[in-house]
Amino acid sequence: MIIKVQNLVKRYGDLLALDHFNLEIEKGEVFGLLGPNGSGKTTAINCMLSLLKFDKGTIHIFDRNMSPDAYDIKRDIGVVMQNVAVFNELTVLENIQYFCGLYITDKTKRNQLVDEAIDFVGLGDYKKFYPKKLSGGLLRRLNIACGIAHKPKLIFFDEPTVAVDPQSRNNILQGILKLNREGATIVYTSHYMEEVEQICSRIAIIDKGKTLATGTKDELKAMVKAGEKITVELYSDNDLNGALIEKISNLPHVTDVSLNGNLLTVRCTGGRHNLIRVLDTLKDSGLTFGRVYSEPPTLNDVFLEITGKELRD
Amino acid sequence: MFLFLYLKRLKCLRRDRDTVFWTLLFPILLATLFYIAFGNLLKQDESFSAINTAVVNNDSYQQNKAFQQALKSASTGEDRLLNLSVLTAQEAKQKLSKGEIDGVITVSDSITLDVRGSGLKQSVLKAFLDQYIETEKITSAILAANPSAAKQGLFNSLIDRQTFTKEITLSGANPDTLLNYFYALIAMACLYGSYWGMRNSTDIQPNLSALGARRSIAPTHKLTSVVSDLLASLTIHFAQILILLCYLAFVLKIDFGSRFGYVVLTCFMGSVTGISYGTFVGYACKKSERIKSAILIGISMFLSFLAGLMFVDMKYIIAKHVPVLSYFNPAALITDAFYSLYVYESLNRYFLNICILGTISVLLAFVSYLFVRRQRYASI
């Protein structure tokens, strides 16, 4: 077990930030902590890193108790913070050298790792640039390079893609997967469910400091009633009456039917032929339609069903 | 590891332009303004130049041999008082109106002086003539009473000018109260080292900066990080104070006396105290960086004010009415250390100041370390 957190309780005055929070992460996983802003993701990570005091619970990393002076544990941990943490007075190269130097004392090895980190994040052309001269995306890449240059076994990414353009975001996500392939265990926090779905092998859904559910994305989706979501764009001259809506509602696996303007939305539980059955019903009734979408359930649907609110609320 | 951290930190701080401005350029700018404001008062080597004077060549002058002799004495030799020209009344008037001479002496029934404008030279001329006229009156009175007085040598003491006191300092330097302004300026610059101290504390505490968080996560012992940061900031700040000192001593020609080694030691201790003070405020005060900066500036300026930065007598007022305050005010201690070196031959008072500065620094540094040691935060 790489990380084992048991019954972690953390209070900020009257606010219960972590409420008997539990977590287990295995070696080689890309583990996602998914939850809305303020759900306790960053607090949990800061407690795991011994930056924050906590009121109750235990934290073990690499099967050892984590504490502020557990340097042997810290040596194998890398952290990419939500906020960019670099020296504005040092160049890209000097920043990476500095943070790598906090872990690696051998100069030759350090220089080699720094070069690899620069190649990894694609900052080769910006080695002599100061952080203030870098764009937001490049700055995020520098932040990542500083966190991973020493080749840690366990890397925490705390919302690394906030305020990043789509291209840089994709680069960052691909980079994280590459680090994982090279052997690092990843803990990734985000409130972007698409990112978590894209890269995480296991996910914990967090809200109000509690772990609500843990599993692979398929396991999480299987936990909820919400399945396929079918959206049909009806032509405006169609006459969709109440009898037809009821007919669709009575189809197998259909749980909910709603009409919003000319968009008909049908929600179904797991089933193989839901889309065909809905379209056949519409055709049989003589209705014409344009675009049709079929979406599998998302983590937002899972979150919605568990908490009764949207992930982005 | 320590050397690596120290050198990188040195590079980092050296490039911090904002702080370099306040800790180096601002004191140099202020010193220059002081120098301009005090102007000639500081120029101790300014020599007196002889006064261009004309005497009107008329019968009365030609007959007054005693006055001719007096003028001759005053206008000959290296240290002469006058550059004397004997001119007609018309020529003298023209030269005076053109400003080529400072005064015209006319001998008639009495001796009169014509000047154009007022100033030091005109005052000296008047004093010279007044003194001559007074001496002439006394001489006439003595001769009227005792015609043989000249033979008895009674006039020797009358014309002899003796000075019985000489103003010197024990260290051999020229006493000058204006110097205290520059001492207080160095003290202020030393206390501005608190900026470096505060930056150190900000960059190492996870609850104050993301950098602090990243550094706290690393497997580096806290003491190693703290000490390397402290030494790097001390190196930078002490170098800045030495630059300021050299600027004052060699460019502005401010007199620091002859004991330059002790002057440098004072600067070093001042620098240590300034950085310790900033580090302490950085750790102890839980407010934002902006508020902390305001606190540092406010306290530094106030302590420097008490040490005589804006009003030189303030130092003596505090020493007289609240002497204990001078022992807790680092700016006053630094200023007094310079003053002691300058004025006293004994180093007792100097070392008392240095020891108190050292004690204050050690206390501040120790309390600061207690704040950061094995720290986990309630919130970040």
XYZ file of C-alpha atoms in Angstrom:
693
model
C 0.000 0.000 0.000
C 1.432 3.363 -1.019
C -1.002 5.519 0.981
C -3.323 4.518 3.793
C -5.399 7.194 5.491
C -7.726 6.152 8.271
C -10.458 8.174 9.978
C -8.828 11.513 9.288
C -10.594 14.408 10.995
C -9.620 18.011 10.386
C -11.480 21.045 11.694
C -11.081 24.721 10.849
C -12.808 26.163 13.881
C -16.430 25.076 13.573
C -16.001 23.870 10.020
C -15.426 20.156 9.632
C -13.088 20.001 6.630
C -12.371 16.268 6.814
C -14.930 14.008 8.413
C -13.419 10.583 9.128
C -11.794 10.581 5.734
C -10.442 7.247 4.526
C -8.245 6.460 1.585
C -6.177 3.563 0.287
C -3.985 3.855 -2.766
C -2.063 0.988 -4.318
C 1.279 1.148 -6.067
C 1.082 2.076 -9.762
C -2.363 3.642 -9.637
C -3.452 6.954 -11.064
C -5.824 7.770 -8.266
C -8.284 10.601 -8.670
C -9.758 12.638 -5.830
C -12.883 14.147 -7.338
C -15.030 16.678 -5.576
C -16.364 20.216 -5.877
C -14.378 23.217 -4.662
C -14.226 23.176 -0.873
C -14.914 19.471 -0.616
C -11.647 18.787 1.231
C -9.341 17.512 -1.514
C -6.480 19.951 -0.911
C -6.899 19.729 2.861
C -6.567 15.945 2.621
C -3.398 16.250 0.562
C -1.889 18.855 2.894
C -2.543 16.562 5.837
C -0.961 13.654 3.981
C 2.101 15.821 3.318
C 2.321 16.801 7.004
C 1.818 20.450 6.213
C -1.403 20.628 8.199
C -2.196 19.535 11.704
C -5.187 17.231 11.960
C -7.410 16.411 14.878
C -7.695 12.688 14.530
C -6.700 9.757 12.381
C -3.571 8.168 10.958
C -1.631 8.605 7.750
C 0.787 6.010 6.438
C 2.826 6.490 3.297
C 5.015 3.673 1.973
C 3.764 1.765 5.040
C 5.420 4.245 7.399
C 3.882 6.875 9.613
C 4.025 10.273 7.970
C 5.380 13.208 10.003
C 7.066 16.584 9.319
C 10.531 15.132 9.791
C 9.953 11.835 7.947
C 12.660 12.742 5.445
C 13.050 9.179 4.148
C 9.396 9.254 3.067
C 9.541 12.791 1.715
C 12.517 11.886 -0.459
C 10.246 9.744 -2.661
C 7.366 12.192 -2.874
C 6.813 14.849 -5.505
C 4.164 17.531 -5.338
C 2.710 19.744 -8.020
C 0.781 22.426 -6.224
C -2.376 24.164 -7.277
C -0.531 27.498 -7.004
C 2.660 27.902 -8.991
C 5.552 27.650 -6.526
C 8.755 28.874 -8.163
C 11.294 31.636 -7.544
C 10.652 34.622 -9.790
C 14.336 35.587 -9.569
C 15.609 32.266 -10.922
C 15.434 31.151 -14.530
C 13.543 28.054 -15.643
C 16.745 26.002 -15.494
C 17.804 27.400 -12.116
C 14.394 26.783 -10.582
C 14.370 23.149 -11.630
C 17.964 22.764 -10.451
C 17.048 24.253 -7.081
C 14.044 22.046 -6.394
C 15.755 18.944 -7.724
C 18.716 19.877 -5.522
C 16.531 19.668 -2.424
C 16.319 15.918 -3.075
C 19.432 15.004 -5.065
C 22.851 15.976 -3.741
C 24.968 14.362 -6.469
C 25.609 17.091 -9.028
C 26.021 14.848 -12.078
C 22.869 12.914 -11.344
C 21.014 16.134 -10.580
C 21.998 17.730 -13.877
C 20.883 14.634 -15.745
C 17.507 14.608 -13.975
C 17.055 18.333 -14.602
C 17.681 17.836 -18.326
C 15.183 14.983 -18.385
C 12.584 17.084 -16.580
C 13.058 19.953 -19.029
C 12.622 17.579 -21.949
C 9.615 16.006 -20.259
C 7.708 19.283 -19.962
C 9.031 20.676 -23.244
C 10.724 23.766 -21.837
C 14.011 23.265 -23.705
C 13.644 26.572 -25.535
C 12.863 28.475 -22.342
C 15.722 27.412 -20.065
C 17.002 30.948 -19.593
C 13.591 32.565 -19.264
C 12.433 34.011 -15.969
C 8.997 32.829 -14.778
C 7.443 36.251 -15.347
C 8.232 35.952 -19.045
C 6.390 32.645 -19.392
C 2.769 32.227 -20.451
C 0.304 30.617 -18.040
C 0.629 27.221 -19.701
C 4.436 27.290 -19.718
C 4.455 28.398 -16.106
C 2.317 25.388 -15.184
C 4.771 23.167 -17.011
C 7.637 24.696 -15.028
C 5.657 24.087 -11.846
C 5.308 20.446 -12.830
C 8.993 20.102 -13.726
C 9.974 21.456 -10.311
C 7.741 18.886 -8.623
C 8.816 15.810 -10.550
C 12.451 16.419 -11.540
C 13.801 14.142 -8.785
C 11.852 11.156 -10.149
C 9.635 10.492 -7.124
C 7.756 7.247 -6.585
C 4.619 9.050 -5.469
C 3.415 12.282 -7.048
C 0.564 14.497 -5.874
C -1.026 16.689 -8.521
C -3.323 19.207 -6.890
C -5.537 20.717 -9.584
C -2.619 21.264 -11.954
C -4.777 22.344 -14.884
C -6.618 25.263 -13.295
C -6.530 28.277 -15.650
C -4.665 26.357 -18.328
C -5.517 26.447 -22.062
C -6.890 23.214 -23.602
C -3.670 22.374 -25.448
C -1.491 22.739 -22.352
C -4.081 20.836 -20.338
C -3.881 17.928 -22.720
C -0.070 18.012 -22.572
C -0.195 17.937 -18.779
C -2.591 14.998 -18.696
C -0.529 13.036 -21.214
C 2.571 13.821 -19.157
C 0.941 12.468 -16.006
C 0.098 9.219 -17.765
C 3.689 8.998 -18.994
C 5.000 9.445 -15.445
C 2.673 6.670 -14.351
C 3.913 4.391 -17.108
C 7.457 5.081 -15.908
C 6.509 3.731 -12.493
C 5.189 6.625 -10.428
C 2.013 6.327 -8.406
C -0.156 9.378 -9.027
C -2.672 11.109 -6.774
C -4.639 13.548 -8.883
C -7.166 15.999 -7.490
C -9.554 17.931 -9.645
C -13.066 19.193 -9.865
C -13.009 18.548 -13.621
C -14.683 15.147 -13.942
C -13.646 14.807 -17.598
C -9.967 14.935 -16.630
C -10.417 12.443 -13.831
C -12.332 10.084 -16.120
C -9.658 10.457 -18.776
C -6.587 9.543 -16.748
C -7.517 7.931 -13.432
C -7.570 4.196 -12.926
C -9.421 4.586 -9.616
C -11.420 7.446 -8.254
C -12.676 8.605 -4.869
C -15.614 10.956 -4.864
C -15.382 13.435 -2.008
C -17.858 15.888 -0.606
C -17.918 17.748 2.704
C -14.715 16.037 3.789
C -16.049 12.521 3.342
C -15.214 9.814 0.864
C -18.599 9.031 -0.673
C -17.545 6.311 -3.064
C -14.369 4.712 -4.361
C -13.737 2.556 -7.387
C -12.930 2.508 -11.085
C -15.069 4.781 -13.207
C -17.100 1.804 -14.429
C -17.598 0.578 -10.868
C -18.738 4.030 -9.798
C -21.147 4.328 -12.697
C -22.522 0.902 -11.970
C -23.358 2.034 -8.448
C -26.027 4.417 -9.605
C -29.378 4.029 -11.253
C -28.647 6.631 -13.889
C -27.472 4.916 -17.065
C -27.665 6.003 -20.667
C -28.905 9.471 -21.515
C -30.584 9.733 -24.955
C -31.230 13.143 -26.458
C -33.309 13.548 -29.602
C -33.661 16.809 -31.501
C -37.277 16.887 -32.752
C -38.429 19.029 -35.645
C -40.614 21.892 -34.540
C -43.683 20.785 -36.546
C -43.887 17.534 -34.587
C -46.839 17.097 -32.289
C -45.476 15.267 -29.261
C -48.440 14.469 -27.085
C -48.686 13.192 -23.556
C -49.672 9.704 -24.729
C -46.443 9.337 -26.665
C -44.324 10.512 -23.727
C -46.050 7.921 -21.581
C -45.415 5.289 -24.244
C -41.694 6.080 -24.166
C -41.720 6.079 -20.370
C -43.094 2.557 -20.428
C -40.260 1.215 -22.565
C -37.903 -1.205 -20.747
C -35.086 0.436 -18.696
C -36.471 3.976 -19.196
C -36.440 5.875 -15.899
C -37.259 9.419 -16.937
C -38.517 11.330 -19.977
C -38.446 15.100 -20.328
C -39.046 17.612 -23.108
C -37.170 20.901 -23.129
C -38.087 22.944 -26.194
C -37.538 20.579 -29.102
C -35.033 18.433 -27.168
C -36.412 15.147 -25.908
C -34.296 13.623 -23.138
C -34.728 10.003 -22.145
C -32.794 8.543 -19.222
C -32.360 4.808 -18.998
C -30.729 2.274 -16.739
C -28.173 -0.123 -18.222
C -29.525 -1.900 -21.311
C -28.209 -2.793 -24.744
C -30.942 -1.560 -27.100
C -32.353 1.525 -25.389
C -31.523 3.896 -28.248
C -33.062 1.711 -30.954
C -36.235 1.198 -28.929
C -36.693 4.942 -28.405
C -36.077 5.790 -32.062
C -38.414 3.002 -33.248
C -41.150 4.349 -30.992
C -40.750 7.850 -32.419
C -40.762 6.546 -36.004
C -43.845 4.424 -35.386
C -45.631 7.525 -34.160
C -44.718 9.344 -37.372
C -42.419 11.855 -35.740
C -39.430 13.206 -37.636
C -36.184 14.093 -35.891
C -32.690 15.396 -36.587
C -29.637 14.850 -34.460
C -29.589 12.078 -31.881
C -27.125 11.728 -28.991
C -26.543 8.789 -26.712
C -24.342 9.443 -23.679
C -23.232 6.941 -21.089
C -23.547 8.076 -17.479
C -20.879 10.527 -16.288
C -19.248 10.943 -12.932
C -21.383 14.028 -12.577
C -24.435 11.738 -12.784
C -22.877 9.590 -10.072
C -22.157 12.630 -7.934
C -25.641 13.985 -8.580
C -27.272 10.770 -7.491
C -25.146 10.407 -4.363
C -25.272 13.997 -3.150
C -28.335 15.392 -4.853
C -26.315 18.204 -6.412
C -24.200 18.837 -9.480
C -20.445 18.458 -9.193
C -19.991 22.081 -10.264
C -22.599 23.525 -7.847
C 23.585 20.512 0.375
C 24.118 23.561 2.577
C 26.463 25.226 0.105
C 24.094 24.447 -2.749
C 21.165 26.026 -0.913
C 23.278 29.007 0.162
C 24.573 29.775 -3.337
C 21.169 29.410 -4.985
C 19.584 31.590 -2.338
C 22.306 34.180 -2.808
C 21.578 34.286 -6.518
C 17.884 34.559 -5.852
C 18.152 37.415 -3.367
C 20.685 39.296 -5.461
C 18.130 39.504 -8.253
C 15.308 40.710 -6.013
C 15.236 44.242 -7.425
C 12.517 45.637 -5.182
C 14.299 44.702 -1.982
C 17.691 45.744 -3.369
C 16.233 49.179 -4.025
C 15.017 49.646 -0.463
C 18.056 48.164 1.210
C 20.786 49.719 -0.950
C 19.695 52.395 -3.402
C 17.260 54.175 -1.105
C 19.844 54.722 1.697
C 22.399 55.912 -0.910
C 19.813 58.304 -2.322
C 18.954 59.569 1.145
C 22.647 60.018 2.004
C 23.119 62.057 -1.155
C 20.123 64.225 -0.265
C 21.516 64.742 3.244
C 24.837 65.699 1.750
C 23.262 68.219 -0.600
C 21.046 69.604 2.156
C 23.929 70.108 4.585
C 26.023 71.598 1.784
C 29.163 73.458 2.824
C 28.658 72.683 6.481
C 30.286 69.330 5.841
C 33.250 70.661 3.868
C 35.851 70.773 6.593
C 38.784 71.400 4.285
C 37.372 74.576 2.765
C 40.105 77.285 3.079
C 39.584 80.940 3.719
C 40.564 83.199 0.797
C 41.949 86.711 1.252
C 39.515 89.581 0.863
C 40.001 91.884 -2.107
C 40.149 95.337 -0.556
C 41.060 98.819 -1.786
C 42.267 101.742 0.266
C 41.780 105.236 -1.116
C 45.106 106.907 -1.721
C 44.605 110.379 -0.207
C 46.609 112.651 2.085
C 45.076 111.311 5.269
C 46.055 107.780 4.325
C 49.600 108.820 3.420
C 49.954 110.558 6.791
C 48.557 107.689 8.858
C 51.668 105.516 9.061
C 50.245 103.317 11.811
C 47.250 102.357 9.681
C 49.484 101.770 6.671
C 51.542 99.424 8.836
C 48.434 97.603 10.039
C 47.193 97.129 6.466
C 50.625 95.959 5.366
C 50.654 93.334 8.134
C 47.194 92.123 7.142
C 48.017 91.881 3.455
C 51.329 90.053 3.486
C 52.273 86.441 4.077
C 50.584 83.113 3.220
C 47.769 83.552 5.729
C 47.064 87.134 4.768
C 43.641 88.540 5.445
C 43.556 91.093 2.648
C 44.516 91.463 -1.005
C 45.165 95.179 -0.784
C 45.145 97.706 -3.639
C 45.877 101.395 -3.203
C 43.601 103.248 -5.619
C 42.108 106.642 -6.257
C 38.609 107.193 -4.906
C 37.196 107.016 -8.416
C 38.963 103.763 -9.308
C 37.996 102.180 -6.009
C 34.359 103.116 -6.511
C 34.323 101.622 -10.009
C 35.942 98.388 -8.916
C 33.534 98.050 -6.010
C 30.544 98.554 -8.275
C 31.882 95.887 -10.673
C 32.350 93.473 -7.771
C 36.102 93.206 -8.318
C 36.727 94.198 -4.720
C 34.728 93.499 -1.579
C 35.287 96.765 0.266
C 36.818 100.241 0.064
C 38.570 101.796 3.063
C 38.743 105.561 3.191
C 40.872 107.399 5.737
C 39.788 110.932 6.586
C 38.989 112.250 10.038
C 37.865 108.796 10.765
C 38.322 105.459 8.986
C 35.267 104.386 6.974
C 34.382 101.264 5.055
C 32.219 101.030 1.929
C 30.955 97.619 0.934
C 28.564 96.292 -1.659
C 26.132 93.818 -0.186
C 26.604 91.809 2.976
C 28.340 88.563 3.715
C 31.158 86.862 5.517
C 33.925 88.875 3.840
C 32.234 92.183 4.512
C 31.757 91.180 8.145
C 35.420 90.224 8.469
C 36.498 93.560 6.974
C 34.296 95.463 9.389
C 35.597 93.447 12.342
C 39.182 94.122 11.240
C 38.599 97.871 11.075
C 36.618 97.958 14.327
C 39.432 96.158 16.071
C 42.013 98.579 14.643
C 39.989 101.621 15.666
C 39.479 100.235 19.166
C 43.172 99.416 19.550
C 44.126 102.890 18.286
C 41.841 104.517 20.872
C 43.302 102.457 23.719
C 46.849 103.187 22.558
C 46.163 106.930 22.409
C 44.623 106.858 25.864
C 47.612 104.999 27.337
C 50.139 107.343 25.709
C 48.215 110.359 26.961
C 48.414 109.014 30.497
C 51.911 107.557 30.278
C 54.097 108.781 27.371
C 56.814 106.254 28.219
C 54.453 103.290 27.962
C 55.813 102.210 24.591
C 59.323 102.007 25.964
C 58.089 99.944 28.907
C 56.622 97.359 26.501
C 53.029 97.872 27.654
C 51.646 97.573 24.129
C 53.021 94.088 23.537
C 50.166 92.365 25.257
C 47.696 94.712 23.560
C 48.656 93.650 20.068
C 49.391 90.045 20.893
C 46.534 87.620 19.979
C 46.554 84.366 21.951
C 44.160 81.410 21.854
C 44.196 79.315 24.973
C 41.802 76.519 23.958
C 41.937 73.998 21.145
C 38.975 71.865 20.069
C 39.897 68.228 19.431
C 38.415 64.745 20.030
C 40.178 61.947 21.823
C 40.162 59.894 18.649
C 41.725 62.760 16.723
C 38.692 63.405 14.492
C 36.916 66.719 14.060
C 33.755 66.951 16.196
C 30.655 67.430 14.061
C 27.061 66.928 15.156
C 25.951 66.580 11.539
C 27.749 63.241 11.359
C 25.057 61.741 13.570
C 22.604 62.082 10.679
C 24.787 59.807 8.599
C 25.269 57.389 11.492
C 21.506 57.223 11.915
C 21.173 56.703 8.174
C 23.437 53.655 8.336
C 21.395 52.433 11.306
C 18.229 52.812 9.232
C 19.851 50.909 6.351
C 20.815 48.147 8.794
C 17.234 47.891 10.036
C 16.042 47.760 6.431
C 17.780 44.391 6.381
C 14.540 43.307 7.991
C 13.115 43.106 4.449
C 15.489 40.241 3.744
C 14.565 38.595 7.032
C 10.877 38.836 6.284
C 11.372 37.414 2.816
C 13.231 34.474 4.352
C 10.349 33.728 6.677
C 7.776 34.057 3.889
C 9.691 31.740 1.581
C 9.920 28.976 4.146
C 6.483 28.902 5.753
C 3.814 26.868 3.955
C 1.059 28.993 5.449
C 2.570 32.111 3.858
C 3.585 31.019 0.382
C 3.329 28.174 -2.099
C 7.127 28.250 -2.194
C 7.175 27.660 1.545
C 4.875 24.681 1.079
C 7.047 23.183 -1.638
C 10.213 23.657 0.415
C 8.570 22.199 3.521
C 7.656 19.058 1.646
C 11.271 18.478 0.602
C 13.488 16.189 2.696
C 15.712 19.059 3.808
C 16.147 19.675 7.508
C 14.413 22.868 8.517
C 17.504 24.188 10.281
C 19.585 23.747 7.105
C 17.083 25.739 5.091
C 16.716 28.443 7.724
C 20.458 28.898 8.261
C 21.340 28.874 4.552
C 18.662 31.496 3.887
C 19.853 33.550 6.839
C 23.504 33.465 5.782
C 22.666 34.314 2.181
C 20.590 37.303 3.232
C 23.305 38.377 5.674
C 25.924 38.171 2.906
C 23.811 40.303 0.588
C 22.828 42.841 3.203
C 26.263 43.210 4.763
C 27.713 43.775 1.287
C 25.065 46.441 0.718
C 25.917 48.170 3.985
C 29.612 48.094 3.081
C 28.807 49.676 -0.275
C 26.835 52.377 1.546
C 29.702 52.862 3.991
C 32.240 53.188 1.162
C 29.950 55.652 -0.610
C 29.725 57.761 2.534
C 33.406 57.534 3.398
C 35.035 57.806 -0.007
C 32.547 59.634 -2.208
C 30.804 61.978 0.220
C 33.931 62.140 2.412
C 32.015 61.607 5.645
C 34.466 61.250 8.516
C 34.234 57.954 10.419
C 37.410 58.501 12.394
C 40.461 56.323 12.217
C 39.112 52.984 13.551
C 37.640 51.627 10.342
C 37.766 47.970 11.401
C 35.407 48.657 14.282
C 33.181 50.703 11.976
C 32.869 47.641 9.727
C 32.140 45.452 12.767
C 29.334 47.831 13.738
C 27.881 47.554 10.242
C 28.033 43.763 10.471
C 26.250 43.644 13.813
C 23.691 46.146 12.542
C 23.054 43.959 9.531
C 22.632 40.858 11.715
C 20.191 42.718 13.954
C 18.164 44.026 10.998
C 17.780 40.581 9.442
C 16.915 38.957 12.784
C 14.304 41.611 13.425
C 12.678 41.029 10.001
C 12.787 37.266 10.460
C 11.102 37.598 13.835
C 8.317 39.837 12.496
C 7.904 37.452 9.550
C 7.348 34.471 11.836
C 5.554 36.094 14.743
C 3.103 38.307 12.842
C 0.275 36.388 11.237
C -0.861 39.234 8.983
C -0.420 39.614 5.236
C 2.938 40.411 3.668
C 1.797 43.959 2.924
C 0.911 44.584 6.562
C 4.206 43.075 7.679
C 6.111 45.367 5.295
C 4.246 48.346 6.699
C 5.122 47.240 10.235
C 8.803 46.846 9.320
C 9.017 50.259 7.629
C 7.088 51.956 10.412
C 9.158 50.494 13.233
C 12.471 50.994 11.385
C 11.713 54.636 10.671
C 10.467 55.265 14.208
C 13.559 53.697 15.776
C 15.771 55.654 13.369
C 13.902 58.841 14.281
C 14.590 58.175 17.956
C 18.238 57.663 17.021
C 18.374 61.127 15.407
C 17.748 60.448 11.713
C 15.378 63.386 11.230
C 16.295 65.518 14.233
C 19.738 65.043 15.654
C 18.893 66.232 19.173
C 16.259 63.497 19.538
C 19.014 61.031 20.382
C 20.141 63.219 23.279
C 16.564 63.911 24.416
C 15.901 60.169 24.644
C 19.251 59.559 26.339
C 18.409 62.214 28.919
C 14.747 61.484 29.638
C 14.238 57.775 28.745
C 17.764 56.353 28.779
C 16.540 52.750 29.022
C 14.922 53.102 25.592
C 18.332 53.690 24.028
C 19.427 50.260 25.236
C 16.565 48.524 23.418
C 16.615 50.577 20.252
C 18.946 48.894 17.727
C 19.157 52.089 15.658
C 20.266 54.053 18.733
C 22.786 51.339 19.613
C 24.282 51.381 16.112
C 24.424 55.185 16.061
C 25.950 55.280 19.507
C 28.534 52.672 18.537
C 29.685 54.902 15.666
C 29.643 57.922 17.971
C 31.661 56.090 20.627
C 34.293 55.107 18.084
C 34.465 58.655 16.854
C 34.647 60.456 20.170
C 36.012 58.170 22.888
C 39.417 56.663 23.101
C 38.156 53.831 25.266
C 36.176 51.043 23.563
C 34.089 50.179 26.639
C 30.985 52.036 25.542
C 31.407 50.784 21.979
C 31.560 47.139 23.032
C 28.594 47.597 25.354
C 26.556 48.685 22.335
C 27.843 45.810 20.215
C 27.100 43.258 22.959
C 23.533 44.518 23.371
C 23.021 44.364 19.601
C 24.339 40.803 19.605
C 22.038 39.797 22.463
C 18.981 41.274 20.732
C 19.882 39.446 17.501
C 20.380 36.085 19.197
C 17.086 36.396 21.083
C 15.136 37.326 17.958
C 16.737 34.523 15.935
C 16.107 31.942 18.648
C 12.426 32.847 19.064
C 12.056 32.800 15.266
C 13.476 29.291 15.103
C 11.053 28.124 17.780
C 8.240 29.298 15.532
C 9.400 27.317 12.532
C 10.781 24.164 14.158
C 8.769 21.007 13.420
C 5.915 23.229 12.465
C 2.636 21.867 11.190
C 0.003 24.472 10.573
C -3.606 24.751 11.615
C -4.432 26.216 8.234
C -2.558 27.108 5.043
